[in-house]
Short mmCIF file of C-alpha atoms in Angstrom, two decimals:
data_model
loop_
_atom_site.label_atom_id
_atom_site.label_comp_id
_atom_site.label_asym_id
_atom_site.label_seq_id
_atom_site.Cartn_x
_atom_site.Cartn_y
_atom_site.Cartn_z
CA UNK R 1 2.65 -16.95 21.80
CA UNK R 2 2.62 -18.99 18.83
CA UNK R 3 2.74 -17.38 15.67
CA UNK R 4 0.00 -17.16 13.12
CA UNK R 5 -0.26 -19.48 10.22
CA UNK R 6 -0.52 -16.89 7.25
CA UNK R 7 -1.84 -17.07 3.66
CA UNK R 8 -0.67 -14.25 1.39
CA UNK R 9 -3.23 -13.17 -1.93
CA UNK R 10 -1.57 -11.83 -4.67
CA UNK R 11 2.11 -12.78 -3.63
CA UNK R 12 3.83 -12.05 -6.53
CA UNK R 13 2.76 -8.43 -7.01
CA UNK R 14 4.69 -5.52 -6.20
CA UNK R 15 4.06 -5.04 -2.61
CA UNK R 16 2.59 -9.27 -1.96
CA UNK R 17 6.33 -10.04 -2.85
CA UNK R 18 7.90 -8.06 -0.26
CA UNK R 19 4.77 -9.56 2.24
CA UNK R 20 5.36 -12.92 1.65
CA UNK R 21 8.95 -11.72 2.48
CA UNK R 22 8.63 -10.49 5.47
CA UNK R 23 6.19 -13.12 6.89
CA UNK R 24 8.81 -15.72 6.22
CA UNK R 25 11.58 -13.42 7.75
CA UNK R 26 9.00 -12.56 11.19
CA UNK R 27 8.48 -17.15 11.16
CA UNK R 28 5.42 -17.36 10.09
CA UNK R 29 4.43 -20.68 8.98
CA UNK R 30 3.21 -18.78 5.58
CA UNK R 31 1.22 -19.86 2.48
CA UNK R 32 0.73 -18.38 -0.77
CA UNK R 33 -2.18 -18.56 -3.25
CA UNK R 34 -0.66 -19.71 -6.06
CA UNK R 35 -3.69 -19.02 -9.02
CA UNK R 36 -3.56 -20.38 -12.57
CA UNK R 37 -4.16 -16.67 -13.98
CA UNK R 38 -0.55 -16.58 -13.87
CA UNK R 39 -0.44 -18.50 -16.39
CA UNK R 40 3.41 -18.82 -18.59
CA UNK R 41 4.40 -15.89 -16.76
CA UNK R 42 7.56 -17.35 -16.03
CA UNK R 43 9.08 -14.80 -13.66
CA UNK R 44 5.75 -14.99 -11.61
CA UNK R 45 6.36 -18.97 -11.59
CA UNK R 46 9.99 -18.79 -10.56
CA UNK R 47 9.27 -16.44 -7.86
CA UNK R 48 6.54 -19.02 -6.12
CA UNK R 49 9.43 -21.53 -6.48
CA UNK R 50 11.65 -19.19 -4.98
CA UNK R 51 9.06 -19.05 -1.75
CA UNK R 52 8.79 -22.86 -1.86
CA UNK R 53 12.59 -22.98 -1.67
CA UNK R 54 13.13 -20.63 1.31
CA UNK R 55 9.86 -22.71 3.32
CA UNK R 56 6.27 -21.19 2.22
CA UNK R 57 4.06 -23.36 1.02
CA UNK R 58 2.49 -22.79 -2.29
CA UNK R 59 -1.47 -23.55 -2.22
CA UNK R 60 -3.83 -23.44 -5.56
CA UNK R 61 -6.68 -21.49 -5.75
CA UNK R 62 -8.57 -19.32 -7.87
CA UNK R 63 -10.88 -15.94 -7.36
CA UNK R 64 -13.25 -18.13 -10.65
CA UNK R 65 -12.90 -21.05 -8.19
CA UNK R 66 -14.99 -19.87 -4.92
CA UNK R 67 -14.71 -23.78 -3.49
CA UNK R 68 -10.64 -23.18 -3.88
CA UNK R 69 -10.71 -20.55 -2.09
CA UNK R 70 -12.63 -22.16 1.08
CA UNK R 71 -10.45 -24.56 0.95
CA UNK R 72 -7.45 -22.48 0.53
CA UNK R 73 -8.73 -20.46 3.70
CA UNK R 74 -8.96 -23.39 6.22
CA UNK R 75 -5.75 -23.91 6.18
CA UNK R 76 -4.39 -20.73 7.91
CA UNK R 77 -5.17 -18.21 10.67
CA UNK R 78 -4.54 -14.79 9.02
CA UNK R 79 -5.42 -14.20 5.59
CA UNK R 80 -3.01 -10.67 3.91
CA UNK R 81 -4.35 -9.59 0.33
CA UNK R 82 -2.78 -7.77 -1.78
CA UNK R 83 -3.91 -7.75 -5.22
CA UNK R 84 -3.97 -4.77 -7.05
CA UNK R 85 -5.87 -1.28 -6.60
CA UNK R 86 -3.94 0.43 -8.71
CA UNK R 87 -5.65 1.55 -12.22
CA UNK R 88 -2.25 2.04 -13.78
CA UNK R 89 -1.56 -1.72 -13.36
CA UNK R 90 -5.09 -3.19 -12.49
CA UNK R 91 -7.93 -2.79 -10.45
CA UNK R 92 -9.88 -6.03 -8.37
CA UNK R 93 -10.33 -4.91 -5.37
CA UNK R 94 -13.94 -6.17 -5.56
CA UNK R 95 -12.45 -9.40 -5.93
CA UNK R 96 -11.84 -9.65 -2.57
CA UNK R 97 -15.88 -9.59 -1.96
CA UNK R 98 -15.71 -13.38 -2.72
CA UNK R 99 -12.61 -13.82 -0.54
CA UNK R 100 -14.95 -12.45 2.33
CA UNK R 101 -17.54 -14.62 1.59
CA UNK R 102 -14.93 -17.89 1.76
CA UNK R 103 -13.21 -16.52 4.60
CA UNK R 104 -17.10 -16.34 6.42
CA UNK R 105 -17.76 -19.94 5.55
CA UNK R 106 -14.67 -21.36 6.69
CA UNK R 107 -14.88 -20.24 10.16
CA UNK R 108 -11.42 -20.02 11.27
CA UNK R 109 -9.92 -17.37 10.52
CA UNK R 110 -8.91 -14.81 13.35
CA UNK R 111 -8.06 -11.89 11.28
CA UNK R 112 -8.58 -10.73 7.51
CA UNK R 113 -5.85 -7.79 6.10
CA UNK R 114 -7.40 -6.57 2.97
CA UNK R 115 -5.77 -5.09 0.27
CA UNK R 116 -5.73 -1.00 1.29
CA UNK R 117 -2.19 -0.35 1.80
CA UNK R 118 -2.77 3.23 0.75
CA UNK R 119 -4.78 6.35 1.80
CA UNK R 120 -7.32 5.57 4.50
CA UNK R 121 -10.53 5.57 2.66
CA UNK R 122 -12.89 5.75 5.21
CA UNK R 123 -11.39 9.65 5.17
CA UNK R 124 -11.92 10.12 1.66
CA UNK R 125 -15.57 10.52 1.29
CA UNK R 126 -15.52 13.78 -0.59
CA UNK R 127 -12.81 12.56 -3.22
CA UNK R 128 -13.17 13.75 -6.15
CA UNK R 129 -13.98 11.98 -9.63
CA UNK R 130 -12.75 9.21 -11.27
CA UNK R 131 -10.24 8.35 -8.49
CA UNK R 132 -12.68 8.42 -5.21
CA UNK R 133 -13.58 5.01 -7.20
CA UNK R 134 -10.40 3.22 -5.43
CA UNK R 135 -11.76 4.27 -1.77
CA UNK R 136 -15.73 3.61 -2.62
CA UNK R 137 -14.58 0.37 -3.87
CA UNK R 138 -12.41 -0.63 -0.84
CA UNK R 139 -15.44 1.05 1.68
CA UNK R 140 -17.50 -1.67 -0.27
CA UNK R 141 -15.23 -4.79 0.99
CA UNK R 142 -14.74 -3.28 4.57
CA UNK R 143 -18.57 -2.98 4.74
CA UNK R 144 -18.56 -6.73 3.56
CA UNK R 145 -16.07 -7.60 6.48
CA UNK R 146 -17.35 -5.82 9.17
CA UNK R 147 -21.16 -6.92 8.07
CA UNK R 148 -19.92 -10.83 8.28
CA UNK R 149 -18.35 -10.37 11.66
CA UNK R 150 -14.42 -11.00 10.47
CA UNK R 151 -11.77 -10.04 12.24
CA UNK R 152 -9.59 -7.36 10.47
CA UNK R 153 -6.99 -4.78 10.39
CA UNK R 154 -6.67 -2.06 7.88
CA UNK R 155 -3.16 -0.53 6.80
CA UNK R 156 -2.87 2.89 5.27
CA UNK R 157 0.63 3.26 4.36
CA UNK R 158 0.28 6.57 2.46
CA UNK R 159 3.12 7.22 -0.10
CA UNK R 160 5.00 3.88 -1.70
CA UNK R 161 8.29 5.70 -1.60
CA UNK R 162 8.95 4.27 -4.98
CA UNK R 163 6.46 6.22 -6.62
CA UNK R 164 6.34 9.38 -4.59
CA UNK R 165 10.32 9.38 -3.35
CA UNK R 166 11.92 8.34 -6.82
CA UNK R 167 10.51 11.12 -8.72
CA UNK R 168 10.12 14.09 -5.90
CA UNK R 169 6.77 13.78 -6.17
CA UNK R 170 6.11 14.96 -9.55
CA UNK R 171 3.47 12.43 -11.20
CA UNK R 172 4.54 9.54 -14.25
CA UNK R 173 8.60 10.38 -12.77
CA UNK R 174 10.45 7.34 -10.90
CA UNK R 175 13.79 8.79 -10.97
CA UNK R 176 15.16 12.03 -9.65
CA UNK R 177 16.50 14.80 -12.02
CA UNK R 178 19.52 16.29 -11.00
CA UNK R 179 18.12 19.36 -13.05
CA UNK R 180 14.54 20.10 -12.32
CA UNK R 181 11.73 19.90 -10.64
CA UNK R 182 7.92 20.90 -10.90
CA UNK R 183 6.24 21.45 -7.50
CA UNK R 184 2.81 20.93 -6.89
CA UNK R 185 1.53 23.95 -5.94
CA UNK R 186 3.69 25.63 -3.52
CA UNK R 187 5.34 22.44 -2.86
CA UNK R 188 4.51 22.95 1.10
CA UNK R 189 1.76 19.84 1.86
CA UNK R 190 2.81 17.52 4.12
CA UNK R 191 2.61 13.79 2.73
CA UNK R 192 3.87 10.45 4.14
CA UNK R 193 6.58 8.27 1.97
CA UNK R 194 7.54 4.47 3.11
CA UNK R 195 9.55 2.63 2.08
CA UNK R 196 7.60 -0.79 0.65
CA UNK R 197 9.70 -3.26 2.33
CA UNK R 198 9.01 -1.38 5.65
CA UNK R 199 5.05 -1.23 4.87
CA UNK R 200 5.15 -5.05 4.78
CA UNK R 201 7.19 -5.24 7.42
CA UNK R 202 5.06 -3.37 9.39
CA UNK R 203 1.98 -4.93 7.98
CA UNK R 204 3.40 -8.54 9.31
CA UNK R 205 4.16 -6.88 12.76
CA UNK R 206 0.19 -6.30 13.06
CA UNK R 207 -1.73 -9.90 11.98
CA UNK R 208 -1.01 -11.33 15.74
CA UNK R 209 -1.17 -8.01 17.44
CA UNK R 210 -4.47 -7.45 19.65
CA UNK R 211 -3.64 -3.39 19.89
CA UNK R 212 -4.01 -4.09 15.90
CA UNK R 213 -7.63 -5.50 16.08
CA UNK R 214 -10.00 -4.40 14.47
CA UNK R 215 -8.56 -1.32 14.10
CA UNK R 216 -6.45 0.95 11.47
CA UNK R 217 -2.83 0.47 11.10
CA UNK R 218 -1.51 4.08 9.78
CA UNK R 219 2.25 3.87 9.00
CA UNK R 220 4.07 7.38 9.64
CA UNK R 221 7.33 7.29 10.17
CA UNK R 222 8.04 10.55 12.13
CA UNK R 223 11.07 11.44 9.69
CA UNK R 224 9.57 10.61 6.72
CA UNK R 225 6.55 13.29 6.97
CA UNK R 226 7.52 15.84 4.71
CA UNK R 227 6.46 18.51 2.33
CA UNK R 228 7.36 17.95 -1.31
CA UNK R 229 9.83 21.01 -0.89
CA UNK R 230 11.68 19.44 2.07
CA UNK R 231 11.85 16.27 -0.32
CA UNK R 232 13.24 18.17 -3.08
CA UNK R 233 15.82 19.83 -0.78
CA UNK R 234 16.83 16.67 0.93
CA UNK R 235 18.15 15.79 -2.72
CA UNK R 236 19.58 19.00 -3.73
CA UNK R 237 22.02 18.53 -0.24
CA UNK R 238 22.43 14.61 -1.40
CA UNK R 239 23.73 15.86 -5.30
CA UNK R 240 25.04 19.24 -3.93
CA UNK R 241 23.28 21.61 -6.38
CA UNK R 242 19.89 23.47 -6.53
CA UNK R 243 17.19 22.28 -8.91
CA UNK R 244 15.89 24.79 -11.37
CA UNK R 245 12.11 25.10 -9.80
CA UNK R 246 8.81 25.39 -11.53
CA UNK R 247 5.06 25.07 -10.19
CA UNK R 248 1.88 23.92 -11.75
CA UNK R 249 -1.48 25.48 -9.62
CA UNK R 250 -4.38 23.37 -8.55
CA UNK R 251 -6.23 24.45 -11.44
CA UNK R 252 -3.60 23.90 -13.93
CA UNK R 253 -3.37 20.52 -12.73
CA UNK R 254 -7.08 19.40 -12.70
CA UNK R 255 -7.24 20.89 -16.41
CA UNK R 256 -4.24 18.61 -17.69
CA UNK R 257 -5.47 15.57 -15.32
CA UNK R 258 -8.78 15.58 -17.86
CA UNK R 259 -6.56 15.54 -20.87
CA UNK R 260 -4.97 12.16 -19.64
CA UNK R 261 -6.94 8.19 -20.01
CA UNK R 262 -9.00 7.40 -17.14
CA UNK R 263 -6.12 5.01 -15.50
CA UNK R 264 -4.22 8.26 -15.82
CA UNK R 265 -6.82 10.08 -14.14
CA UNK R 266 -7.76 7.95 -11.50
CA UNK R 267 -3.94 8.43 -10.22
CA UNK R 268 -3.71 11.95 -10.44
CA UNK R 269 -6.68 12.28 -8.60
CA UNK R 270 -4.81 10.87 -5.65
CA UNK R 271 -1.92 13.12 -6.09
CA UNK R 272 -4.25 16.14 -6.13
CA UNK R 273 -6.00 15.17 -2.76
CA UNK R 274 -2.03 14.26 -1.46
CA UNK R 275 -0.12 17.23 -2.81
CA UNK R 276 -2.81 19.97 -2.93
CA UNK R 277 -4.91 19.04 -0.38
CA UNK R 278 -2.27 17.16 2.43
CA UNK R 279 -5.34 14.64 2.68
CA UNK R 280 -2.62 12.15 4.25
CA UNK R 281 -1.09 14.57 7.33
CA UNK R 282 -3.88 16.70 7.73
CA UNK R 283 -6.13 14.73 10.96
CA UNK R 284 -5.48 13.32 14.26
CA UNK R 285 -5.48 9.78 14.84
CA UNK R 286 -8.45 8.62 16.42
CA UNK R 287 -9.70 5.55 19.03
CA UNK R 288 -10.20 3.78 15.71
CA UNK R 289 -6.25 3.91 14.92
CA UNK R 290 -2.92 3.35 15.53
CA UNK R 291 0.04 4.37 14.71
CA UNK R 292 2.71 1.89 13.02
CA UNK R 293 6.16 3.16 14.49
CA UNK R 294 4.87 3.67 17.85
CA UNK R 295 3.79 0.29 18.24
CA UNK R 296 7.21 -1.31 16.86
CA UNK R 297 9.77 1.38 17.57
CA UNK R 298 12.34 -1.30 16.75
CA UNK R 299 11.53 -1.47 13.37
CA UNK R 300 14.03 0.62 11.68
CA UNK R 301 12.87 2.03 8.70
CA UNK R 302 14.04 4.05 5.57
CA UNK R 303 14.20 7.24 5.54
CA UNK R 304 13.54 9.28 3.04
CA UNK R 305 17.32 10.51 2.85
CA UNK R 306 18.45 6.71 2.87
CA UNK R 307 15.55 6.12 0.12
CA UNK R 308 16.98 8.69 -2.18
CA UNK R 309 20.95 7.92 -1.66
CA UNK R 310 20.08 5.03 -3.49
CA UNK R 311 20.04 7.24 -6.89
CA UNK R 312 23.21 8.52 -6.30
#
């Protein structure tokens, strides 16, 4: 079967990037918006150039120019976005709203990834304040989709290791201490960490994949479904030492959550709901779902271990 033609939104962002990546890698004839907001951001520019050089083809459009976007549309199969939903950098996922709409007019396309790429928000109904914005905003644009008839797949990919891996799960920490660490609680919640060049990976594996339609895409690799302790320990055998442990409770948390800025708050609310509450391990996949690793059991991804040798 012939492979999609792809268009990639938001290409140069932190997880687009490694999208746009792994489209080229999978043969995908692949485009990329390319949108004047970018303006003299020169590292932005060179890595569009960089895309060009390797075979995608850059295409302009802009979210302020709905015809571009039509236009911008026709030209491919599959359309992947992934600008950001992430308060700490930006939030537009509402943005997409209008890619919908173009994406209805054309016509053409057979399937329509949005940008999730996180915790599956149809679960997160009961979320609490100011961060259950992310999900009702992203429930928003799947009601859009499903309401005009589009073709989709949605990809909860839990943890980006490099957020939750880097710092053993301890919020606004990247990098491992070979001292310390403060658990969340008891530190005993099952979460899911992936590595981000496996979630696009993954991701790519889907847009052409009819067990993938119209469906969720969860992403668990079975060896990276760990507590926060069993992270922390898989670094204390890596550096050969214990850490000196600490906790903060549930309650502690929530009270120094309100002290922060709302972008602050927004992404501890996730971590609360992940850490305290195991929101991401805690259910069965249903008819509705699959599962990422079963599906392409030759994709071999990091492991948590692997992810954290890197710090060594």
């Amino acid at each position: 079967m012939a492979k999609s033609k792809v268009l990639i939104v938001g290409g140069t962002g932190y997880l687009g990037k490694r999208l746009v990546n792994a489209s080229l890698k999978l043969g995908h004839e692949t485009y990329v918006l390319q949108r004047p907001e970018i303006g003299v951001d020169i590292e932005k520019v060179q890595m569009l150039l960089s895309f060009k050089g390797r075979g995608a083809k850059l295409v302009p459009g802009s979210f302020d120019d709905y015809q571009s976007l039509v236009e911008a549309v026709k030209l491919v199969d599959v359309v992947v976005c992934a600008i950001s939903g992430v308060h700490i950098r930006s939030h537009h996922v509402l943005l997409q709203l209008k890619l919908v709409d173009a994406i209805k007019e054309a016509g053409n396309v057979k399937r329509f990834l949005p940008s999730e790429f996180g915790t599956d928000p149809a679960r997160m109904a009961n979320a609490m304040d100011p961060g259950r914005v992310t999900f009702d905003d992203k429930m928003v644009v799947r009601k859009a989709i499903e309401d005009a008839g589009i073709p989709h797949t949605y990809v909860s990919a839990n943890c980006f290791a490099g957020y939750f891996v880097g710092g053993l799960c301890q919020p606004g920490k990247i990098i491992p201490s070979t001292d310390s660490v403060l658990l969340l609680g008891d530190g005993n919640q099952k979460a899911i960490y992936v590595d981000e060049d496996d979630i696009a990976m993954y991701t790519m594996r889907s847009v052409d994949d009819p067990r993938a339609l119209n469906k969720t895409v969860y992403i668990r690799p079975p060896k990276n479904i760990l507590s926060q302790l069993e992270v922390v320990g898989i670094w204390e055998k890596l550096i050969g030492k214990d850490l000196q442990k600490s906790s903060i409770s549930a309650q502690d948390f929530l009270a120094m959550m309100r002290e922060q800025n709302y972008a602050e708050q927004v992404g501890l609310t996730h971590y609360y709901h992940v850490c305290y509450e195991g929101c991401l391990a805690n259910f069965e996949i249903g008819e509705d779902g699959v599962e990422a690793s079963e599906l392409y059991p030759d994709v071999n991804y990091v492991t948590v271990e692997e992810y954290l040798r890197r710090y060594l």
